[in-house]
C-alpha cells in the first residue's frame, strides 16, 4: 500500500521587529528586522493526528508577564492580530481539535496562548519545566518565564538525550525513545513510521526542539525554529550576531554557542546532501523572505 505522507501548513501568525545586531554579525547600527514568528500545522494522515509546532506571539499581549511589556515596546512594528487559533479558523479548524502542541522553546514569541488548546498534549524539550520555574541557575534566569505556562497533566517533557547511541523507551504509551538519524544525532519518531521526528537541536536554549517531517517520497521539511534566525547565516554569508551584556560579557542569542554551531552545521548538511538522498527544505521561524515566497502554501493549503 502506498504511504500517505503528512502535510505541513504554515500558519499566518504575528510578527515582530528586533534589532538586527541580535542576529547578524554584520548588522548596521540601528538596523531593525521585521520578521514573522512562524507556526505550523502538521496533519499525520494515518492516525488523523493534528500537531501544531510552535504557538507564535500571544494574541492578547497584555497577558504576558507585566515585566515583558517594556521589552515588547522595543520590538515594534509588532503584531499579534493573527495567532495560531485565528490561523486555524481560516481552515475551519478549532484549536480544541489539535492533538499535540510541540514547543521548540519557551521564549515569548513562540509560546502563544497554550490555554486555547484544550485537548492537546504539549511536548517540550528536556528541562523546559525547570527553565520556566527559573531553576536552571543564573545563566538561564529570565524574569519573564511563566512557571504555569503548560498544563502539568497534559505535558510530556522529553528526557535528556542518551549518552550512548540509542536510548530506552521513555514513553511506553507512544513507544518513544531517542534514536539517531544520521547526520541528526537525537530524534524521536512520533508515530513510529519514519514520517514525523522530534529533533533535539541544542544551542539556542537547552532542550530546543526542531521538527522533521516527510511530506512526500522525495521531500522532507525541517522546521528549524530558532536554531538559526536568518537565512544568511544558514548560507554562511554572515555569522551569529554578538553584543555585550550588562556585565560586559560578549554574548549571542544562543546560550550554548558551540552546540548552536553543531546544530547549524547539521542543518547545512541536510540542506546540501538531503537525508538518505531525499531533499530537505529547511524553514526558519523568523524567515520573512520565505514567508513571502510561500504565501500560497499557508493554511488551509500546505507545502
Ligand atoms: Zn524566536
Coordinates of C-alpha atoms in Angstrom, one line a residue, residues 86-94 299-300:
X86 CA -7.2 32.6 14.2
X87 CA -5.0 31.0 11.6
X88 CA -6.6 27.6 12.2
X89 CA -10.1 29.1 11.9
X90 CA -9.2 30.1 8.3
X91 CA -9.4 26.4 7.5
X92 CA -12.4 25.9 9.8
X93 CA -10.3 24.1 12.4
X94 CA -10.7 24.8 16.1
X299 CA -3.2 27.0 5.8
X300 CA -5.7 25.8 4.6

